[in-house]
Short mmCIF file of C-alpha atoms in Angstrom, two decimals:
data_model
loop_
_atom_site.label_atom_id
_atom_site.label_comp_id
_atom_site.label_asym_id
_atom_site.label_seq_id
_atom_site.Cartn_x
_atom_site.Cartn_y
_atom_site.Cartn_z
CA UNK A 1 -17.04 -10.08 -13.68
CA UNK A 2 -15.30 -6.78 -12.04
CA UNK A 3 -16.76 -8.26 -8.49
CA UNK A 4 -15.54 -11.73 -8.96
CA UNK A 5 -12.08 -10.19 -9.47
CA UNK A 6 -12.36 -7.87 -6.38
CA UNK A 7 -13.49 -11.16 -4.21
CA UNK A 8 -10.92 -13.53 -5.65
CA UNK A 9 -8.13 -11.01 -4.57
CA UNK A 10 -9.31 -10.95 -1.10
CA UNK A 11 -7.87 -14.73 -1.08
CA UNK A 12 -4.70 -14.07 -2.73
CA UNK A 13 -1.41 -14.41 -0.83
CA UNK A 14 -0.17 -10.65 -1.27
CA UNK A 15 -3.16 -10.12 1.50
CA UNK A 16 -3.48 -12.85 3.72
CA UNK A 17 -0.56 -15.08 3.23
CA UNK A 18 2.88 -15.29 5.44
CA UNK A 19 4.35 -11.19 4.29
CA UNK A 20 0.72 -10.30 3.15
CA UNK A 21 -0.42 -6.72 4.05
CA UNK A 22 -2.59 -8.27 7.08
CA UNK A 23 0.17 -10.13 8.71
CA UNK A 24 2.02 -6.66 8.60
CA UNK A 25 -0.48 -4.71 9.63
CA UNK A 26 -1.48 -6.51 12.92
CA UNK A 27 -1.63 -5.20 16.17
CA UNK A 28 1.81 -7.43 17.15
CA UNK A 29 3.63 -5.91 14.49
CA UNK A 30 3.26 -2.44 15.11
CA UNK A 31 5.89 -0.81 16.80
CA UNK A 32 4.65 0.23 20.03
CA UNK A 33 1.48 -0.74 20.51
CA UNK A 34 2.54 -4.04 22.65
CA UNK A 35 4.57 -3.54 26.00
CA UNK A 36 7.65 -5.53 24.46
CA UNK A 37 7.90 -2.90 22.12
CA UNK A 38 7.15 -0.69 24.16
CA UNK A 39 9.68 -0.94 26.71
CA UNK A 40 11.96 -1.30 23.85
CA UNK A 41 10.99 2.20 22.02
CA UNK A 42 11.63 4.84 25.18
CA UNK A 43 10.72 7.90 23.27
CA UNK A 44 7.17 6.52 22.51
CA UNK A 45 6.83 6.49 26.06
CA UNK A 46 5.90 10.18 26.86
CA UNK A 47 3.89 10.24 23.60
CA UNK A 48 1.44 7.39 24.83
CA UNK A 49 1.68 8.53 28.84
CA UNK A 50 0.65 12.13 27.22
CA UNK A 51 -2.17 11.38 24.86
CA UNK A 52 -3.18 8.91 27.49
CA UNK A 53 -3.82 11.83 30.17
CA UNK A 54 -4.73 14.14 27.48
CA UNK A 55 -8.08 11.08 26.65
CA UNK A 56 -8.22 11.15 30.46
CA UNK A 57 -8.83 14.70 30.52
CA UNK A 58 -11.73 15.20 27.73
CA UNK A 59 -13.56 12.02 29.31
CA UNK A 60 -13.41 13.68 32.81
CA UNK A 61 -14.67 17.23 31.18
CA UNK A 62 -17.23 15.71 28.89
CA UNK A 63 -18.90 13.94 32.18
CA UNK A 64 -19.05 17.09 33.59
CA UNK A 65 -20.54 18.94 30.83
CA UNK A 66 -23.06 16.33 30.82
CA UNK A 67 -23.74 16.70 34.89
CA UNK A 68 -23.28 20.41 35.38
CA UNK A 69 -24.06 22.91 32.99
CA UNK A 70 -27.56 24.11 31.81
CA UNK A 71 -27.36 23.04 28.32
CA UNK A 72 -28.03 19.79 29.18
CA UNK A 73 -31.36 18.56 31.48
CA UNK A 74 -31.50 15.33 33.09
CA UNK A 75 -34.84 16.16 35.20
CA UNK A 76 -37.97 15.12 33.29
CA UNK A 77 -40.69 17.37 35.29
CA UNK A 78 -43.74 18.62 33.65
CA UNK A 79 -43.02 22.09 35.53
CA UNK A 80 -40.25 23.82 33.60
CA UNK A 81 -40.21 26.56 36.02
CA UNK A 82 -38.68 23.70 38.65
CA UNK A 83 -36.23 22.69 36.11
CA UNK A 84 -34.77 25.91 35.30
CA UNK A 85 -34.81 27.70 38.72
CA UNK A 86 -32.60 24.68 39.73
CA UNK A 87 -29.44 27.05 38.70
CA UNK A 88 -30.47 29.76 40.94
CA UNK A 89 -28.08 30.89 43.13
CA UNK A 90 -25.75 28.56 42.26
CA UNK A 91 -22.16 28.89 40.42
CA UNK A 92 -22.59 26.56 37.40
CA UNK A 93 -19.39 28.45 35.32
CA UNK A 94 -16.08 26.23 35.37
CA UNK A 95 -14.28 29.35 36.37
CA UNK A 96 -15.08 32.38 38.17
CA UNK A 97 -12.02 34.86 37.39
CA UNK A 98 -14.28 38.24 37.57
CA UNK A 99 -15.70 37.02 41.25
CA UNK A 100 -19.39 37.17 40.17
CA UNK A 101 -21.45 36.43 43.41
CA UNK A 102 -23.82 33.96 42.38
CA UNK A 103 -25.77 33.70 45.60
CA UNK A 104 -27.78 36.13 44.17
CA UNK A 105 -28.17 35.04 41.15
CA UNK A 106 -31.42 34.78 39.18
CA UNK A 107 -33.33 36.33 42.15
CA UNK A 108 -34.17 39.82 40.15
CA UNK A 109 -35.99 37.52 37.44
CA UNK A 110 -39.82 38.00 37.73
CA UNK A 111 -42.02 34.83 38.79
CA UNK A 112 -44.31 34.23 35.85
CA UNK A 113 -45.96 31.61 38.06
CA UNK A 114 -47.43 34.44 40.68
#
């Protein structure tokens, strides 16, 4: 009976009817979130143009996570030795602020392979 009553309120006008919750909560009656409102609402402006660079940002630095640090391997060989000297020698940090020379880099290591 409890789940008859929950599924007959679903069809009731206080949620789907002209002023029912879903009406009010569309996307066109938002404030903001078309470009009528929008261009009405000037301080939401920065606030969108912010968080929208901010998204911008995260996607750019999560595709480079995934392309250029070590954590993550994208070269199926059966040689792991291939797949992790592929860093060597080569500045894989975002920043370098101490000046580490990295052309020498991973050289000192010994060659289990010899």
């Amino acid at each position: 009976m409890f789940l008859s009553k929950v599924l007959r309120a679903v069809d009731h006008p206080y949620i789907n009817g002209p002023g029912g919750r879903k009406a009010n909560n569309g996307w066109g009656s938002m404030q903001g979130l078309t470009i009528k409102s929008l261009k009405h609402h000037v301080a939401l402006q920065p606030l969108f143009a912010i968080i929208g660079a901010g998204m911008v940002f995260v996607g750019a630095y999560i595709f480079r996570l995934a392309s250029k640090t070590t954590d993550v391997n994208w070269r199926k060989e059966k040689d792991m030795g291939n797949v992790v000297g592929f860093y060597d020698g080569k500045q894989f940090k975002f920043l370098n602020p101490a000046g580490i020379d990295y052309s020498k880099y991973g050289q000192d290591r010994p060659k289990y392979q010899e």
